[in-house]
Coordinates of C-alpha atoms and ligand atoms in Angstrom, one line a residue:
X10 CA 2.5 -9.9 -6.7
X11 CA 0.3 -12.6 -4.9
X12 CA 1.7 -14.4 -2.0
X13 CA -1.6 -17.0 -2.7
X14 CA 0.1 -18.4 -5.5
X15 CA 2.5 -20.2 -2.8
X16 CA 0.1 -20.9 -0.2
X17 CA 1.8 -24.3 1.0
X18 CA 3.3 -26.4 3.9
X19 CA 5.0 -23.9 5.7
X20 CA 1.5 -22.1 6.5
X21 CA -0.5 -24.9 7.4
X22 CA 2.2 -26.0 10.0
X23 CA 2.4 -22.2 11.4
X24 CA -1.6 -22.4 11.6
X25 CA -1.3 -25.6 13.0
X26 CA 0.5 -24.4 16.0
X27 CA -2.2 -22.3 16.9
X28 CA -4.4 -24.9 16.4
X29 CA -3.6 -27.0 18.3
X30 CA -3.4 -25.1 21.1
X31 CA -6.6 -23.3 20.4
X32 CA -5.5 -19.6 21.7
X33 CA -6.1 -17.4 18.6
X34 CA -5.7 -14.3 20.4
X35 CA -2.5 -12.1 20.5
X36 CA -2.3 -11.0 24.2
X37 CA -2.7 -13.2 27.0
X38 CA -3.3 -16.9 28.1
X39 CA -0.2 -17.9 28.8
X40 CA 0.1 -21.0 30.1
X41 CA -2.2 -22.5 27.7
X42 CA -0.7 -21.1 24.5
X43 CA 2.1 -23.8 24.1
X44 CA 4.6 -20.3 24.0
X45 CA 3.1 -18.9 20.5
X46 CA 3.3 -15.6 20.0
X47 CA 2.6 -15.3 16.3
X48 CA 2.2 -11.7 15.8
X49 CA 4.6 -10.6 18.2
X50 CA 7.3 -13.2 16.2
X51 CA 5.7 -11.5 13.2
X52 CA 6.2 -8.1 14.5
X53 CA 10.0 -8.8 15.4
X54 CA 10.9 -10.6 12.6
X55 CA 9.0 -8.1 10.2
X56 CA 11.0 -4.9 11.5
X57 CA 14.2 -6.8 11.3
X58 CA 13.9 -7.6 7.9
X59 CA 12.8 -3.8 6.9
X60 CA 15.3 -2.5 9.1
X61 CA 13.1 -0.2 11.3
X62 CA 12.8 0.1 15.0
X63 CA 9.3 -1.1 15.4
X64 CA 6.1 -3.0 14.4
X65 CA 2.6 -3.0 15.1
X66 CA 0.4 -5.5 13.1
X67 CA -3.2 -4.6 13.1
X68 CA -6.0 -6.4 11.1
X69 CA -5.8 -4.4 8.0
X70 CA -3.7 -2.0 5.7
X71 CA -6.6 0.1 6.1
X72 CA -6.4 -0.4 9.8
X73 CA -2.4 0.4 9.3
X74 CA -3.1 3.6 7.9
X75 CA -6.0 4.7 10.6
X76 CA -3.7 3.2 13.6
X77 CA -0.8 5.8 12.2
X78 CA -2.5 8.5 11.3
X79 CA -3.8 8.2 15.0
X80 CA -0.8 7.5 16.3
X81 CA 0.6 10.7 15.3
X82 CA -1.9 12.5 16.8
X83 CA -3.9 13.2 13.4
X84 CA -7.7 14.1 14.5
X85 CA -10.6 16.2 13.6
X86 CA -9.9 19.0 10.7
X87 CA -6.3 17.9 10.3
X88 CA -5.4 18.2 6.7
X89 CA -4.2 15.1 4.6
X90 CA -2.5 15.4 1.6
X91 CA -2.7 12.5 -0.7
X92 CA -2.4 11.2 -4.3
X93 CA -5.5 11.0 -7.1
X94 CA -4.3 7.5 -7.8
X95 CA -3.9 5.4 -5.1
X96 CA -6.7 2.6 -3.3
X97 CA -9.7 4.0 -1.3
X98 CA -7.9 3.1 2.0
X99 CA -6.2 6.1 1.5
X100 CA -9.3 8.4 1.8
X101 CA -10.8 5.8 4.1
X102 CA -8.5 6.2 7.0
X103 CA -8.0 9.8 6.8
X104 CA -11.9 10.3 7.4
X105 CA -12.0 7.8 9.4
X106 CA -10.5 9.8 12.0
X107 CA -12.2 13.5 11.1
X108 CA -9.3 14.6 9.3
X109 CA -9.5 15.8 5.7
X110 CA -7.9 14.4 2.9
X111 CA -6.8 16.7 0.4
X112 CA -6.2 15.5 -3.1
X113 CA -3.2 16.4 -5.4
X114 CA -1.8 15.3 -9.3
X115 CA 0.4 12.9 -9.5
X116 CA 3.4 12.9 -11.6
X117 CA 4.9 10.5 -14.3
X118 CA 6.5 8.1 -11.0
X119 CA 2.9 7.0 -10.9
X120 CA 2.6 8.5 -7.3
X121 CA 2.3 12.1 -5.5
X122 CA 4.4 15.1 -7.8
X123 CA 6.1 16.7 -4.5
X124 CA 5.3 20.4 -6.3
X125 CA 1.5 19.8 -6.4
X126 CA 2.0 18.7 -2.6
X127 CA 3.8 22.1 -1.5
X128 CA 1.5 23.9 -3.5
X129 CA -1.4 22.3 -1.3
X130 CA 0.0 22.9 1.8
X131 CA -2.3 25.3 4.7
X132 CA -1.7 26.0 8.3
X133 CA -4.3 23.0 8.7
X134 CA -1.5 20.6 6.7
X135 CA -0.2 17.7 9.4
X136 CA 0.7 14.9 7.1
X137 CA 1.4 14.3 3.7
X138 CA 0.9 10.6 2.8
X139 CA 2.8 9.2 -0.3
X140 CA 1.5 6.1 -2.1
X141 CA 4.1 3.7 -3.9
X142 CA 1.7 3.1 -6.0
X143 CA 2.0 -0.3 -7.9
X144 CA 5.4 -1.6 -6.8
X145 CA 7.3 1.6 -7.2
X146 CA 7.9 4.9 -4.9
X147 CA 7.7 8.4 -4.6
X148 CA 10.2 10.6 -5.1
X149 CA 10.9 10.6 -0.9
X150 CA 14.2 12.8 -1.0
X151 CA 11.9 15.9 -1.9
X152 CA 8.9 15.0 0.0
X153 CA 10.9 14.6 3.4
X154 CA 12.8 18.0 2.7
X155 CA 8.9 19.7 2.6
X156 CA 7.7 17.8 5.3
X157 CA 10.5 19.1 7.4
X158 CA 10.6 22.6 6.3
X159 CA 6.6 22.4 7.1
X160 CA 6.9 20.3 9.9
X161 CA 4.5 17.4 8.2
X162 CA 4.8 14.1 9.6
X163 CA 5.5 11.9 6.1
X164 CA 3.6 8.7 6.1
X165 CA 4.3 6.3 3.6
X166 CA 2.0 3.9 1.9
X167 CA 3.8 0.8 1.1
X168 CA 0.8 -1.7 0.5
X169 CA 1.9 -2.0 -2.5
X170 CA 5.4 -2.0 -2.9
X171 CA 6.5 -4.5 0.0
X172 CA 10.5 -5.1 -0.7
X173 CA 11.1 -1.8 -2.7
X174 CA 14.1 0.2 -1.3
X175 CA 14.7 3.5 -1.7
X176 CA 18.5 5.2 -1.3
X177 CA 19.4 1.7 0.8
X178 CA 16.2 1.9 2.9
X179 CA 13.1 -0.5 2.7
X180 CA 10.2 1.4 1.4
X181 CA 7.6 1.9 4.5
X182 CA 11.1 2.8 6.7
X183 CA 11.8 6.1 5.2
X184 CA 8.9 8.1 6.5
X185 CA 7.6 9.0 10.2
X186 CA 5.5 5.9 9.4
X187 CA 4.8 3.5 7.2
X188 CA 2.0 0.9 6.1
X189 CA 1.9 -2.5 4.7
X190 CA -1.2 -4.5 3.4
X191 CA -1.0 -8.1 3.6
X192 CA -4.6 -8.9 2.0
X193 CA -5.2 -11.9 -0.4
X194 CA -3.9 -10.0 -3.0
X195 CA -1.0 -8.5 -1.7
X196 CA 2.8 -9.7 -2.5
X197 CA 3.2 -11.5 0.9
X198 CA -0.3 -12.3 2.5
X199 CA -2.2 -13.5 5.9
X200 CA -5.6 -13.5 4.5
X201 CA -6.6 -10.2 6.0
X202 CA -3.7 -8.2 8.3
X203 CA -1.7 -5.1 7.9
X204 CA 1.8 -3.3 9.6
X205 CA 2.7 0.1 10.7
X206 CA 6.6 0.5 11.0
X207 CA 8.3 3.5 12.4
X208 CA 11.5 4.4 14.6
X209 CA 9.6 6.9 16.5
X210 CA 9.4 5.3 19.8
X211 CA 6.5 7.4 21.1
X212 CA 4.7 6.7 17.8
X213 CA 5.1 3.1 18.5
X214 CA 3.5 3.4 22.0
X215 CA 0.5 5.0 20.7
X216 CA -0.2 2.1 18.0
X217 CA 0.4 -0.5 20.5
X218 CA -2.2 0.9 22.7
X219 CA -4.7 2.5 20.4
X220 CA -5.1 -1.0 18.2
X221 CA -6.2 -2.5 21.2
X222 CA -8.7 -0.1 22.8
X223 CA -6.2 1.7 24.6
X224 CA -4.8 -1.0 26.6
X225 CA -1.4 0.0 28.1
X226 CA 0.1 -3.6 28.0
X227 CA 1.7 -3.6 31.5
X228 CA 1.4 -6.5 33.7
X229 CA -0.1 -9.7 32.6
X230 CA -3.8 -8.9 33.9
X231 CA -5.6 -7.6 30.7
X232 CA -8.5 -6.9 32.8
X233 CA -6.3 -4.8 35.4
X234 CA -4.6 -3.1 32.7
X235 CA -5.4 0.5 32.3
X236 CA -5.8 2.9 29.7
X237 CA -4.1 6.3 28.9
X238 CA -6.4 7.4 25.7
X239 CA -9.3 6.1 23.6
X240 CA -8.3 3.4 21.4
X241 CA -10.1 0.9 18.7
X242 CA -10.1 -2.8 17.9
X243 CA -7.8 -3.2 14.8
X244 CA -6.2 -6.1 16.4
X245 CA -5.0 -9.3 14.2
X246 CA -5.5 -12.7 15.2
X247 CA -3.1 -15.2 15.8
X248 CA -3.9 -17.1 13.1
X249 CA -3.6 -14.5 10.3
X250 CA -0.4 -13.3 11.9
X251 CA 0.5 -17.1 11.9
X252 CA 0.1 -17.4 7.9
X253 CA 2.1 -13.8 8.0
X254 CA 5.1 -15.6 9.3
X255 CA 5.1 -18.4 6.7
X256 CA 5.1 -15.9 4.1
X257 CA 7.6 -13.4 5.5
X258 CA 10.2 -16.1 5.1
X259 CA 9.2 -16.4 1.6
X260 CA 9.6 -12.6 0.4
X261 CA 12.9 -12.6 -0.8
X262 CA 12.0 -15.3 -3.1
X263 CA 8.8 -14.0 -4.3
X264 CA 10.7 -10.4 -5.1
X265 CA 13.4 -12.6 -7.0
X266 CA 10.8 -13.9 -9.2
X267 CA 9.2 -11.0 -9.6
X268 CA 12.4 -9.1 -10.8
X269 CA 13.1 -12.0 -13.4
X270 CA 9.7 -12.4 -15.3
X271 CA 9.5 -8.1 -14.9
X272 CA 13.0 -8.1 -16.9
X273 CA 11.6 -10.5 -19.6
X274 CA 8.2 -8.2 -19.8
X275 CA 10.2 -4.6 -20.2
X276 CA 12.9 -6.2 -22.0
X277 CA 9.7 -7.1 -24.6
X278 CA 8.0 -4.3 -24.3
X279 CA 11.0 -1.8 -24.7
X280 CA 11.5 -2.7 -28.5
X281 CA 8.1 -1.4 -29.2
X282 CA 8.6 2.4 -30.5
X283 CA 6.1 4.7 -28.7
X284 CA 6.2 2.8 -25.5
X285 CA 7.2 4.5 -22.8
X286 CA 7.7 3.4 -18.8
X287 CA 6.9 5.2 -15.3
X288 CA 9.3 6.6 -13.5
X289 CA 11.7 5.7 -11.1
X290 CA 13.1 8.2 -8.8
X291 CA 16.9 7.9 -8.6
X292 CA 17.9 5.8 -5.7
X293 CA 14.9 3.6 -5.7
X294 CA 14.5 0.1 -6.6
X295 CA 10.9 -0.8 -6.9
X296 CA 9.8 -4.5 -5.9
X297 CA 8.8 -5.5 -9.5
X298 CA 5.0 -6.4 -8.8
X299 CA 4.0 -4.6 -12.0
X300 CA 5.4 -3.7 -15.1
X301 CA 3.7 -0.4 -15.9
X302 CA 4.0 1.5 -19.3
X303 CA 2.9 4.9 -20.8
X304 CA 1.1 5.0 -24.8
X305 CA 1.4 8.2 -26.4
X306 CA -1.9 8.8 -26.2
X307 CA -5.5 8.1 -24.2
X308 CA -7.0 6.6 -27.4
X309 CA -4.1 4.6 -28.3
X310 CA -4.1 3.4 -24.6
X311 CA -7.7 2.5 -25.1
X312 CA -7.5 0.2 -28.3
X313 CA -4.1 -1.5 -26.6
X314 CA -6.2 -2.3 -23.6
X315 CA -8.9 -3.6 -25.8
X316 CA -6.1 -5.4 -27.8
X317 CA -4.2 -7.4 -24.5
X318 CA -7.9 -8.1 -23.6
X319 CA -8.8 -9.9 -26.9
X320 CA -5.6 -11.3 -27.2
X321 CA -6.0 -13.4 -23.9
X322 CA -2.8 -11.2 -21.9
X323 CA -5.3 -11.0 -18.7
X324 CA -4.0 -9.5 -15.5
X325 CA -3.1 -6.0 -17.6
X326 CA -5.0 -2.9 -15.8
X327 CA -6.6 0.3 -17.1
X328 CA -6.8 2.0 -14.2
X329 CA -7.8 5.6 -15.5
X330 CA -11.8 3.8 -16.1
X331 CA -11.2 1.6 -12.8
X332 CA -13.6 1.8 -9.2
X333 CA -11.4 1.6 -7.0
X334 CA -8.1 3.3 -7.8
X335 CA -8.7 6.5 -9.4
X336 CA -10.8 9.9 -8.6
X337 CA -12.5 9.6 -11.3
X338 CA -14.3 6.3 -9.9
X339 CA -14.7 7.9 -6.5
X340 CA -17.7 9.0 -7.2
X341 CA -19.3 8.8 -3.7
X342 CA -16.1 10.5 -2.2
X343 CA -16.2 13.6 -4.7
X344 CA -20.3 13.7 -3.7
X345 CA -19.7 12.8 0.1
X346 CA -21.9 10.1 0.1
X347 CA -21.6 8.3 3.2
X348 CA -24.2 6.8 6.0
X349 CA -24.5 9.5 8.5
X350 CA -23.6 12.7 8.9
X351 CA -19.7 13.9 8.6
X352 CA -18.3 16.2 10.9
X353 CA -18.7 19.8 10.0
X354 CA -14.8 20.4 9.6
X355 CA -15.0 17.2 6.5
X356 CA -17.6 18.9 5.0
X357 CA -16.0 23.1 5.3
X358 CA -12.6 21.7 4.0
X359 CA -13.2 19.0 1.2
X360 CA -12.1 20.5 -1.8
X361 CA -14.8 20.5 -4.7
X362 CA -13.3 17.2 -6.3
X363 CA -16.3 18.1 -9.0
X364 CA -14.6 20.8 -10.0
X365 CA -10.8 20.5 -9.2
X366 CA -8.4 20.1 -12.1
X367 CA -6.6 17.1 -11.6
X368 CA -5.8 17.4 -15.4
X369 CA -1.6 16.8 -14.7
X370 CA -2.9 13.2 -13.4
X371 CA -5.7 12.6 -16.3
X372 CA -3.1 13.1 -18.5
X373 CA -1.1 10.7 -16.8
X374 CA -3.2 8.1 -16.0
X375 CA -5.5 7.7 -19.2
X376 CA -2.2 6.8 -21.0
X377 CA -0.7 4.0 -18.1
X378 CA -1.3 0.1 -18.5
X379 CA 0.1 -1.7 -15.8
X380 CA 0.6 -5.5 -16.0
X381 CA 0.4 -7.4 -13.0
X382 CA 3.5 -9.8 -12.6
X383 CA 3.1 -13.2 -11.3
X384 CA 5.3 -15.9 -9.8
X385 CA 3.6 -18.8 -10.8
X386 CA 4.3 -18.4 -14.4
X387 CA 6.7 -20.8 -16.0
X388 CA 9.2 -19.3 -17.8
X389 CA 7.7 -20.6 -21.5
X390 CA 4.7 -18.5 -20.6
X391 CA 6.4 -15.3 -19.2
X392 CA 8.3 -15.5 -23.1
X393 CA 4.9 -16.1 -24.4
X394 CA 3.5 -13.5 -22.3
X395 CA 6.2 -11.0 -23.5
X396 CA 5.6 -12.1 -27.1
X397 CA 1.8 -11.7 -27.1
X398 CA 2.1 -8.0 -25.0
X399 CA 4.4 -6.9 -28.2
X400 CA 2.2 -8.0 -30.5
X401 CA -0.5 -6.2 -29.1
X402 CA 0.4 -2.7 -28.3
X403 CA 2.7 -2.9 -31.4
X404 CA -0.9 -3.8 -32.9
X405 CA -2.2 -0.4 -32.3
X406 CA 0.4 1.9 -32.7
Ligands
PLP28 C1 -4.4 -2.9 -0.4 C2 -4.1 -1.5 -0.1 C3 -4.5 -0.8 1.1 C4 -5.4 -1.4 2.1 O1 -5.1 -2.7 2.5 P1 -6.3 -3.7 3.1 O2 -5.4 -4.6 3.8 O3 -7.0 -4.3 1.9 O4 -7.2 -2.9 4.0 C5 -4.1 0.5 1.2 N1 -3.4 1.1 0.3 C6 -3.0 0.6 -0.8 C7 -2.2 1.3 -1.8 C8 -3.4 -0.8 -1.1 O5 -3.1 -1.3 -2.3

């Protein structure tokens, strides 16, 4: 999935630009910025290619996800619903912002199981935020029938799973809103940046304002402008958003790559009796960042982990025992551990992740390997990769 691994001339000449002119900020400076506008290029070019209305970069996909929540109008005691595996952004934002996140199981698509998000719905429920989890999507046909029929805004968390479609649509344009990541390990990256995309044109408004302290953007005297509602600083520079537009242009390649050595993993993998793979909801096409696989059972899954470890296949994640990407390594989030002092409605609603089953997703997840794909493999090693991932699982089972 990592844009790094293509790094190359076309960057350094869009970071040279703003070089050279020396104005790394987004907004303002007109005359002395040469006519640059990198993230607003980014911004246009971005929702073009996803096919949504609008964009707002920010400096983070955690900043994406706070900006949107915000955007909708997501504040103190608002109820969250998310997935048990997904990153710590997820949780993160939601808090962020004094809302609650409210965990549910996942299913065997890897992300939220839309029956476990009905079940947890309240009158405090305002948005139900789907991960696509590893390159591949939630089942978004069912989720946007609940969130109407509750009237949830649906935010979707496409960090991941840049490129993905779902029933025609680019994943991150299905939802209310959606979120993109580009970190240094994302599938397209500027270093440190994120995107909110919706077609809601007062959603829009509200993210171009609140990721820049509120500023209104009218005129072309920032210190004149005025502002309608308290905002933040999630702003990107110019020369992140700069990298961004080198690797926009490069997406289509990276997800044709990506598709080619996926097919010569699964097409490996899928001789082996007993492996199994994650589910793709009808409609969708994931982006092919991972190749992830079910084992009949934890223990099995265990021993093939240790296997692909000792038998050099590196880049091939256990996630169920993992930090950063499971409840059961959220330690400080299922004990509230944080600096200060939460607001009072965090700490009445939390569920008692303690002492919540979450056994649907254990089940799950202590039986999923996911292997990372790459694009700067050579072919020989994507065959030798496939060969040595047979021979491993096979190994065990
Ligand atoms: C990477 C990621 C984020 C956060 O993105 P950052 O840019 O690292 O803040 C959020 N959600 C998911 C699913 C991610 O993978």
């Amino acid at each position: 999935m990592p844009g790094f691994e293509i790094f190359g001339a076309e960057e350094r000449k869009q970071v040279n630009d703003v070089l050279e002119s020396g104005v790394l900020m987004r907004y303002g400076f007109d005359g002395m910025r040469n006519n640059h506008w990198k993230a607003l290029e980014f911004e246009t070019a971005f929702a073009k290619r996803m096919d949504a209305k609008y964009c707002q970069l920010v400096s983070s996909g955690t900043a994406a996800l706070t900006v949107a929540l915000a955007s909708a109008g997501i504040g103190a005691g608002d109820e969250v619903i998310m997935p048990t595996f997904t990153f710590v952004a997820s949780f993160e934002s939601i808090l962020a912002l004094g809302a609650v996140p409210i965990l549910v199981d996942i299913d065997d698509t890897l992300t939220v199981d839309p029956k476990a998000v009905e079940a947890a719905i309240t009158p405090k429920t305002k948005c139900v935020m789907p991960v696509h989890m590893c390159g591949s999507m939630a089942d978004l046909r069912a989720l946007k029938a609940i969130c109407k029929e509750h009237n949830l805004i649906l935010l979707e968390d496409a960090c991941q799973a840049i490129g993905g479609t779902y029933e025609g649509k680019a994943l991150g344009s299905y939802g209310d809103l959606g979120c993109f990541s580009f970190d240094y390990v994302k599938t397209i990256t500027c270093g440190e940046g994120g995107a909110v995309l919706t077609n809601n044109k007062k959603y829009a408004l509200h993210a171009d304002h609140y990721q820049d302290h509120g500023h209104d953007h009218i005129g072309n005297d920032r210190g004149a402008e005025s502002h309608p509602f308290l905002g933040y600083n999630f702003r990107i520079s110019e020369l992140n958003a700069a990298v961004g537009l080198a690797q926009l242009d490069k997406l289509d390649g990276i997800l044709k790559i990506q598709k080619e050595n996926y097919t010569i993993l699964r097409n490996a993998l899928e001789t082996v009796q007993g492996v199994t793979f994650r589910k793709v909801p009808e409609g969708g096409e994931e982006n092919y960042s991972f190749l992830s696989f079910y084992l009949p059972t934890e223990e099995l899954t265990q021993k093939a982990h240790k296997a692909l470890i000792e038998a050099g296949v590196d880049a091939c994640f256990y996630w169920y025992t993992n930090n950063w990407h499971y409840i059961n390594g959220w330690e400080h989030l299922r004990n509230l551990k944080s600096l200060g002092n939460l607001p009072a409605e965090v700490k009445n609603q939390m569920q008692d992740l303690n002492n919540t089953d979450f056994s649907k997703s254990d089940a799950i997840m202590s039986r999923t390997i996911s292997s990372l794909i790459k694009i700067g493999w050579k072919e020989k090693q994507v065959h030798e990769r496939a060969e040595a991932l047979k021979k491993a699982i096979a190994s065990v089972l």
